[in-house]
């Protein structure tokens, strides 16, 4: 049976101490519901922290044994770990920073050291339980280094990662001292998921600008390993909230709320105590609403439920005091003997009580300043069954706003916007409320938490299958040895080699990508073998190629086939013209004027605009800007526009590496043929080769080549071995 190892900071069962004894109880949250609903054909192991620091070895053994009965593996944290890793880096550094509260971000090296240490402990625990073909799914901001740590010793392991909180914009994320290490950790995963496209976009932007990895429709290439980045909005257990069982015992205050809802319009607000939830701003906006709409005094009531959280942290202590003062101020200003504008509950409620509030309140006011998703909004909508009216007022900063688009979407920082939304909600006809709710319910019913979990795993499986399919073409040691034997046995041999990206890596300055002496020696040695010809077919200019390789006896092709180097001199290969340059050059010069860091490379019959040194997104925008103009201008001039790796080239039509390669292919029937290249210009060479030829693509992108090789280093290794087989 296939297995999935789930890794999260907390296990679905938490332990507490009561009178010296360990008490086990289910953890709050919908994650366990979703993951427990995964395909029954998957065996599940869950690894995480049981929620209490445990130092005693006997207790650890006892807890481990108890959890093992339910397929769970505890990772134990000491009190120092809790303070430095969990309360420190996770909740005093990452949490505020990723929610845009940079003024609360703690930049403590001791927190970072503990974060690394605990993430390593999680990774080592996972590694101990790995079996062949296992899948691993790592969750959330506390464990962002785990995927990369697992990848170090498990290059073929299928790893998924999901971030349950927002990913901030690049401008915010870049200020973290440990930004590169965090990204490298996440990029150890094969699939990376976010609640919204906005978070995904921010992540890809940060990856692009900090690590240099570009994406293509959400797919990254990390060390020649395809990584899928996508949006997986988390849902709720719809049936649980839409059709709850009848409750026999309901708390007195909730019974009162049900009765009270017949007298006044209830406005429901439920949040965990956190500065990201915007509770003070919400209260101020409600106060503003009452001041500007006195006709609603005595007719509405805000039910404010604040669930205690992190009550020992300074910011949360201060936040609680602010909320207490605001509630007192509003009730003191507007309250009467028989009515209070705010009913405030600082505690958690059982499920039955929450459902009673969801069903009774006609309005939900959910206005976080930042929120990864906000499942309360979805729960409120789901609970409005049996044609119950209701209006959801939702912050545009909540991830749920991208799905619940029929709600009244507001800016949580704008009290006028919230006031207008409250008036609209109170005056909206019931039949309209019901119609809007039904549209949202249809969506929630389909995209449940079970759908979220199964969809993520299904996509992760597809990514792994895609990786494996790509690797079927890889030049493995056995294939390489067979190729070398064929080379050694052949009576005539031809090697057609690209230069940039094939024999040397790319460089911001093209002139700096010079061949080292070892490469020159290797090519010269191969070329000296009996009946062997080595040809470099490059887009570079003839002067550079001649300077670098003109003295070692190999043959050269420059500008993709315009010039041929043979017997110590350059020869023009085709009937090409350069009279078009004055028409194109001003366009590229204007581009350089507006794009510092870019430059024009002029060859005899080619103009190239390079943008490797500039911001990647700006470069992509500039390419889109000039593409149509260049195509329009060149349409009637027998020219072609080519987009390469950080370069746009304009050259004579009909000139390509495939035609140049044909000059050697037509000379004789070669017994051994090898063509190696890395980009789309080399595809012309691959297509020109006869069926028995060995064609190799550098990198794992799609290709006409028969084989793939991961890197320049592996190409050099192959050539070094070939040089030793005369």
GROMACS .gro file of C-alpha atoms in nm, residues 508 510 580 584-603 606-627 630 641-651:
model
   57
  508UNK     CA    1   2.597   3.823  -1.688
  510UNK     CA    2   2.888   3.730  -2.228
  580UNK     CA    3   1.854   4.612  -4.250
  584UNK     CA    4   1.640   4.792  -3.634
  585UNK     CA    5   1.930   4.944  -3.439
  586UNK     CA    6   1.743   5.264  -3.325
  587UNK     CA    7   1.467   5.051  -3.169
  588UNK     CA    8   1.717   4.851  -2.967
  589UNK     CA    9   1.917   5.163  -2.876
  590UNK     CA   10   1.599   5.325  -2.745
  591UNK     CA   11   1.542   5.013  -2.538
  592UNK     CA   12   1.892   5.038  -2.391
  593UNK     CA   13   1.837   5.407  -2.308
  594UNK     CA   14   1.529   5.313  -2.107
  595UNK     CA   15   1.670   4.996  -1.953
  596UNK     CA   16   1.996   5.047  -1.760
  597UNK     CA   17   2.200   4.727  -1.750
  598UNK     CA   18   2.090   4.600  -2.090
  599UNK     CA   19   2.314   4.630  -2.396
  600UNK     CA   20   2.333   4.563  -2.769
  601UNK     CA   21   2.568   4.305  -2.915
  602UNK     CA   22   2.634   4.367  -3.283
  603UNK     CA   23   2.762   4.089  -3.504
  606UNK     CA   24   2.293   3.988  -3.638
  607UNK     CA   25   2.176   4.240  -3.376
  608UNK     CA   26   2.117   4.109  -3.024
  609UNK     CA   27   1.968   4.285  -2.722
  610UNK     CA   28   2.092   4.132  -2.393
  611UNK     CA   29   1.904   4.181  -2.066
  612UNK     CA   30   2.070   3.929  -1.831
  613UNK     CA   31   2.192   4.204  -1.597
  614UNK     CA   32   1.855   4.371  -1.536
  615UNK     CA   33   1.555   4.289  -1.321
  616UNK     CA   34   1.393   3.978  -1.464
  617UNK     CA   35   1.038   4.108  -1.464
  618UNK     CA   36   1.142   4.433  -1.627
  619UNK     CA   37   1.324   4.234  -1.894
  620UNK     CA   38   1.017   4.022  -1.961
  621UNK     CA   39   0.804   4.336  -1.989
  622UNK     CA   40   1.048   4.495  -2.233
  623UNK     CA   41   1.046   4.182  -2.450
  624UNK     CA   42   0.668   4.188  -2.467
  625UNK     CA   43   0.687   4.557  -2.552
  626UNK     CA   44   0.917   4.522  -2.853
  627UNK     CA   45   0.821   4.176  -2.980
  630UNK     CA   46   1.014   4.392  -3.435
  641UNK     CA   47   1.322   3.756  -3.446
  642UNK     CA   48   1.446   3.497  -3.194
  643UNK     CA   49   1.403   3.502  -2.815
  644UNK     CA   50   1.686   3.321  -2.637
  645UNK     CA   51   1.812   3.297  -2.282
  646UNK     CA   52   1.796   3.664  -2.171
  647UNK     CA   53   1.852   3.781  -2.528
  648UNK     CA   54   1.644   3.888  -2.828
  649UNK     CA   55   1.814   3.848  -3.167
  650UNK     CA   56   1.727   3.979  -3.511
  651UNK     CA   57   1.898   3.797  -3.797
   0.00000   0.00000   0.00000
